[in-house]
Every structure is written in structure tokens, then in C-alpha cells.
Tab-separated table of C-alpha atoms and ligand atoms in Angstrom:
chain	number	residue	atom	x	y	z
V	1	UNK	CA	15.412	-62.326	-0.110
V	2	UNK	CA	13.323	-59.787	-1.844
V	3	UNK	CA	11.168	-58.980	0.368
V	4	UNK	CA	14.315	-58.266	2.951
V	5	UNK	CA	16.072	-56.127	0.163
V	6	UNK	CA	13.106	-54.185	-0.414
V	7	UNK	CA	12.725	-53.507	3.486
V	8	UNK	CA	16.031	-52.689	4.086
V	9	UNK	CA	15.632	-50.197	1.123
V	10	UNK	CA	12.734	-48.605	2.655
V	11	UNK	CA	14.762	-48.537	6.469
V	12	UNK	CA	17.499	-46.460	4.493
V	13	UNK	CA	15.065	-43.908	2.620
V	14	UNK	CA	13.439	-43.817	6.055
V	15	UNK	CA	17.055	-43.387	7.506
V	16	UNK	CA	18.021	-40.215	5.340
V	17	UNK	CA	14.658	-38.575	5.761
V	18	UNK	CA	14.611	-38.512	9.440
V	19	UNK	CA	18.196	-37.705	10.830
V	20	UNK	CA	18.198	-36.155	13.408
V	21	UNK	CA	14.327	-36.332	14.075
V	22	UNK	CA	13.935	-39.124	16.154
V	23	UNK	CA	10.500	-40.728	14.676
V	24	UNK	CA	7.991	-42.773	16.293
V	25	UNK	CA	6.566	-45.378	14.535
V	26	UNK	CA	3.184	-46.808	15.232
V	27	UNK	CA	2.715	-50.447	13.676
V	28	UNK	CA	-0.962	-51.134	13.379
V	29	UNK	CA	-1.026	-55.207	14.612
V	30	UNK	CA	-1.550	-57.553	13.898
V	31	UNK	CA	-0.040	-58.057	10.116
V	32	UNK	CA	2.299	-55.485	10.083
V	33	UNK	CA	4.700	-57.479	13.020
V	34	UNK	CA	7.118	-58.997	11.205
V	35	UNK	CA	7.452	-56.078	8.612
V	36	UNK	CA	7.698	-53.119	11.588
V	37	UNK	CA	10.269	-55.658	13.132
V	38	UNK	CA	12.692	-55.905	10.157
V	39	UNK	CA	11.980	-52.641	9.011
V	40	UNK	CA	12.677	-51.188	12.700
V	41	UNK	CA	15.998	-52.939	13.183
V	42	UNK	CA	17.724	-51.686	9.410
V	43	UNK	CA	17.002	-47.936	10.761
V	44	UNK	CA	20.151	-46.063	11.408
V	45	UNK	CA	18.629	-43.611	13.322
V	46	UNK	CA	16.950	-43.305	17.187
V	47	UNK	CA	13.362	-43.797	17.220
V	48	UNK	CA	10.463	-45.243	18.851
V	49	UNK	CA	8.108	-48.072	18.557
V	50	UNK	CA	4.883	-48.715	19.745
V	51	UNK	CA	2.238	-51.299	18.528
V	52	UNK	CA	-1.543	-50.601	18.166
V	53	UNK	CA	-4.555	-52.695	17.270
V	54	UNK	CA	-7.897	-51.928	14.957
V	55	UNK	CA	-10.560	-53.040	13.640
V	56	UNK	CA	-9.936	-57.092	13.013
V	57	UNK	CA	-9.707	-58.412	9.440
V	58	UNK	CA	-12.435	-61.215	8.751
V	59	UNK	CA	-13.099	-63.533	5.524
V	60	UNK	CA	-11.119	-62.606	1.498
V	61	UNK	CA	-12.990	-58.880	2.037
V	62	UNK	CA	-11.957	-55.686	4.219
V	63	UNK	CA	-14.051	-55.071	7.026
V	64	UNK	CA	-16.286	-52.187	7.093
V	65	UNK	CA	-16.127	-51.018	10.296
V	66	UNK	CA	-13.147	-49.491	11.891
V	67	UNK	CA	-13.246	-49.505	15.821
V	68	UNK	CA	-10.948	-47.235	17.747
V	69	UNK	CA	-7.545	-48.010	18.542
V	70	UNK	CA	-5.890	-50.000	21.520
V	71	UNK	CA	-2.461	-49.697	23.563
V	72	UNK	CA	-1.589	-46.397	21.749
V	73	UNK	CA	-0.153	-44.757	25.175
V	74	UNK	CA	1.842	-42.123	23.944
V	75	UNK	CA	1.028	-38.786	23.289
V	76	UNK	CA	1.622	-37.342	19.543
V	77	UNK	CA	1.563	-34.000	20.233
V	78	UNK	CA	5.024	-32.865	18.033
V	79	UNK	CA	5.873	-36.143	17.725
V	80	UNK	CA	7.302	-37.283	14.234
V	81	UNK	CA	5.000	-40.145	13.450
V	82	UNK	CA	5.468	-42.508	10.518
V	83	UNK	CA	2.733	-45.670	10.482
V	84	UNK	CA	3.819	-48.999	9.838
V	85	UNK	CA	1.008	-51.237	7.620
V	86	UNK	CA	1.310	-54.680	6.308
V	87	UNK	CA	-1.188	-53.640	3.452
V	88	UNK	CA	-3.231	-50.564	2.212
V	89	UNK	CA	-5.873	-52.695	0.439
V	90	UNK	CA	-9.255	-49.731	-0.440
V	91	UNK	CA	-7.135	-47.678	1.914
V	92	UNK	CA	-10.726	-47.220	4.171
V	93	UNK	CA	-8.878	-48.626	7.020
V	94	UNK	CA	-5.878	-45.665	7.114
V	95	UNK	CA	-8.673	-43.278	5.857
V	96	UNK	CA	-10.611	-43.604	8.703
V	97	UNK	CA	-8.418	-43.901	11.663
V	98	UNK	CA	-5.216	-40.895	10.380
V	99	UNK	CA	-7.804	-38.043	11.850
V	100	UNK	CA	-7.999	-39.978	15.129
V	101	UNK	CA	-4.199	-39.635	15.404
V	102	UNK	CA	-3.727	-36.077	13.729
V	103	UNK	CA	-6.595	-34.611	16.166
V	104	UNK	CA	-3.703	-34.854	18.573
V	105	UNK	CA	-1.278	-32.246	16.650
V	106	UNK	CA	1.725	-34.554	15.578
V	107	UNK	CA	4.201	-32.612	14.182
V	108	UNK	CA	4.507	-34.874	11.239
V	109	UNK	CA	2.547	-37.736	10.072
V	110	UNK	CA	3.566	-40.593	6.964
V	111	UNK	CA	3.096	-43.788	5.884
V	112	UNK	CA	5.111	-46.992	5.259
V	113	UNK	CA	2.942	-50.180	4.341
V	114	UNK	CA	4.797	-53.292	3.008
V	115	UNK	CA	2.119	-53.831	0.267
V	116	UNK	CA	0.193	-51.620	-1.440
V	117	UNK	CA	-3.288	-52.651	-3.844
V	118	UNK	CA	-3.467	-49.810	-5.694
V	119	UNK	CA	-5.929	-50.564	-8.413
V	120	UNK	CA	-8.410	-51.669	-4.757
V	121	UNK	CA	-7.424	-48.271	-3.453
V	122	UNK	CA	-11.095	-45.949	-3.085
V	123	UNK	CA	-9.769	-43.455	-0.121
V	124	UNK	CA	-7.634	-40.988	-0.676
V	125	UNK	CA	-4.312	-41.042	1.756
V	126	UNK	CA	-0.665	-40.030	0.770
V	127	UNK	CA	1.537	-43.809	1.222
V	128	UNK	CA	4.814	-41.933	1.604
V	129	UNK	CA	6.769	-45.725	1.695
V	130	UNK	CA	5.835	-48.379	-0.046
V	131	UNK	CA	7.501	-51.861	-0.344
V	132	UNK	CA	5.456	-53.275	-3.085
V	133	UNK	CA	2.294	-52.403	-5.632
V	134	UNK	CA	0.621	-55.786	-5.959
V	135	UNK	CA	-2.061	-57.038	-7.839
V	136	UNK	CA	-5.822	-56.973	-6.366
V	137	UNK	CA	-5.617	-60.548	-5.211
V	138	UNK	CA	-5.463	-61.803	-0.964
V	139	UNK	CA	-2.045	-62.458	-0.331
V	140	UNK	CA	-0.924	-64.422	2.719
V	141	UNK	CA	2.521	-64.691	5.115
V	142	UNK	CA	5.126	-62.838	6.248
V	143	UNK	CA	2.629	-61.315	8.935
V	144	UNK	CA	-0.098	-61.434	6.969
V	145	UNK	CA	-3.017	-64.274	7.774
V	146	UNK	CA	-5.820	-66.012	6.301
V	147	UNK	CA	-8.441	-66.432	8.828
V	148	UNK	CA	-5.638	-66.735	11.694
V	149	UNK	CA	-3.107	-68.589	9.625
V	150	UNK	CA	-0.294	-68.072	7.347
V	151	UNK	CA	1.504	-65.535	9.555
V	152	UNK	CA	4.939	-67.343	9.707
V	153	UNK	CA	5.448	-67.877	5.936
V	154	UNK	CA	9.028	-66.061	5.007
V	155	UNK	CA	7.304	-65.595	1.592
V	156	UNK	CA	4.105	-63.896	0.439
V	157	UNK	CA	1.517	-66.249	-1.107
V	158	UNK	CA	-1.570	-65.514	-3.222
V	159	UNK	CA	-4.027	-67.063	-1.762
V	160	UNK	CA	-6.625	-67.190	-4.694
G	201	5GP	P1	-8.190	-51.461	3.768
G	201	5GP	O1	-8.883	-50.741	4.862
G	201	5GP	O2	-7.028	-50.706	3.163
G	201	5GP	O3	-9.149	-51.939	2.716
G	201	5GP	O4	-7.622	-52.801	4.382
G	201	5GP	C1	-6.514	-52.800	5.193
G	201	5GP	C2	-6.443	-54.057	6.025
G	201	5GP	O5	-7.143	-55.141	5.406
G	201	5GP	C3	-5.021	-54.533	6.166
G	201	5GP	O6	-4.380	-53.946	7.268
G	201	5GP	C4	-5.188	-56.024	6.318
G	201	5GP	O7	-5.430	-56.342	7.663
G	201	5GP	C5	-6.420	-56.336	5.523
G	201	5GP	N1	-6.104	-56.845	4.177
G	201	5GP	C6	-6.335	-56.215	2.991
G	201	5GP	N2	-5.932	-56.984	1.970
G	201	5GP	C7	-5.418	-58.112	2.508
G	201	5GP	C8	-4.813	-59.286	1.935
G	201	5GP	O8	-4.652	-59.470	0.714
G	201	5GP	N3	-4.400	-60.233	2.819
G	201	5GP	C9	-4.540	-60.100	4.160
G	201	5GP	N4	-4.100	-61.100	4.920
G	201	5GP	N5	-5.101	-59.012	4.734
G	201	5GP	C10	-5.532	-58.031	3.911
């Protein structure tokens, strides 16, 4: 129930800011599914949505390496481009991969993540939407996995 309160929340804010606009949003898979879903279908508002993949998440630690994206068909240029995250955890992930998708001349560019470790945060990026600040622990569900699993919990779990 909170988390769903919280999302709608954001789906309004994201509502106001962008009549008339016509946004496309660009969910980065695979954790962010169920949050781009619920978030997607409390807009008021046309808009797009296309799903993208990165760099794969392994062990309690972020992955170094961030590999280029896959399935994003669409072309940016002018576009109105919000990103969907499940989490911004040291932020390296976002940090790395926003001048890959602002090389091709978006007319705007935010952010929306779900969750959001600030005090783990080491790159700078601008989170224009954010669900929740939560502590520096790994959290699983609600899209979010632990080594593959976990992804179909309602609720959000701390996992140690
Ligand atoms: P960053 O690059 O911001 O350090 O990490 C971002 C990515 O790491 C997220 O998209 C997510 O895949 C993964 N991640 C960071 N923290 C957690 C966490 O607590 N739980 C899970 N399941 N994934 C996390």
C-alpha cells in the first residue's frame, strides 16, 4: 500500500510536469518492471514506453562495469525523456550511461528511480523523482532480485 501511494504520487507530479509534452520513458530492465508498469499506468498524460537493458547486477555489490545498452530503438533526438530506475545505489550506473543517451540531443532528459541510497551515492546525477531515500542496506522485491530471485515480492525486503 505504500509503495503504490508513493507511485501514484510520483505518476501525478510526473502528470503536471509534462502536459502537453508527451514524454518517453525509458525503463532500464530488469528491476525497474514492475515500478515503470505501475508508475506508467497512474500517468494522465500520452507518452511512450520503451524498455532497455545494461550492465547485469551480480552478488550484495554494484557492478563495475557498465556495457552499452540493448533494444533502445528509438531515436531521442527532441524527445522528452524521463528514465525509469528501480534503484540509484553509488549512482555509477546512471553516471555512466546518461551521456550515451544525451549524445543523441533529447530535448529533455530526468530521472525517476523508485529507491534512492543516498548516503551510497559517489556520482553526481540530478534524481528529479524519487519514491524513497533508503538506508545503505540490499533490499529485495517488487522488481528488485537477489541473485535472480525475489522479483515478485509486493513488498520490499532488506535482505541483510
Ligand atoms: P549503481 O550504479 O547506482 O551503484 O547501481 C544501480 C544498480 O545496482 C541498480 O539498477 C540495481 O540493479 C543494482 N542495485 C543497487 N542496489 C541494489 C539493492 O539494494 N538491491 C538490488 N536488488 N539491486 C541493487
Amino acid at each position: 500500500e505504500i509503495i503504490l501511494k508513493r507511485v501514484k504520487e510520483m505518476a501525478n507530479d510526473i502528470t503536471k510536469d509534462y502536459a502537453g509534452r508527451r514524454p518517453l520513458f525509458i525503463a532500464i530492465l530488469n528491476g525497474s518492471f514492475m515500478f515503470a508498469s505501475d508508475l506508467f499506468k497512474h500517468l494522465n498524460i500520452e507518452a511512450e514506453l520503451c524498455f532497455i537493458k545494461l550492465a547485469s547486477y551480480k552478488g550484495l555489490k554494484s557492478s563495475g562495469n557498465v556495457v552499452t545498452s540493448i533494444g533502445l530503438e528509438d531515436d531521442l533526438f527532441g524527445k522528452e525523456v524521463i528514465i525509469v530506475e528501480d534503484i540509484v545505489d553509488t549512482g555509477k550506473t546512471l553516471h555512466n550511461f546518461l551521456p550515451k543517451l544525451l549524445h543523441q540531443q533529447p530535448r529533455s532528459m530526468r530521472i525517476a528511480t523508485l529507491l534512492h541510497k543516498s548516503a551510497a551515492t559517489e556520482f553526481p546525477l540530478t534524481l528529479d523523482y524519487v519514491g524513497f531515500d533508503i538506508p545503505n542496506k540490499f533490499v529485495v522485491g517488487y522488481g528488485l532480485d537477489y541473485d535472480g530471485l525475489g522479483r515478485n515480492f509486493k513488498e520490499i525486503y532488506q535482505l541483510v
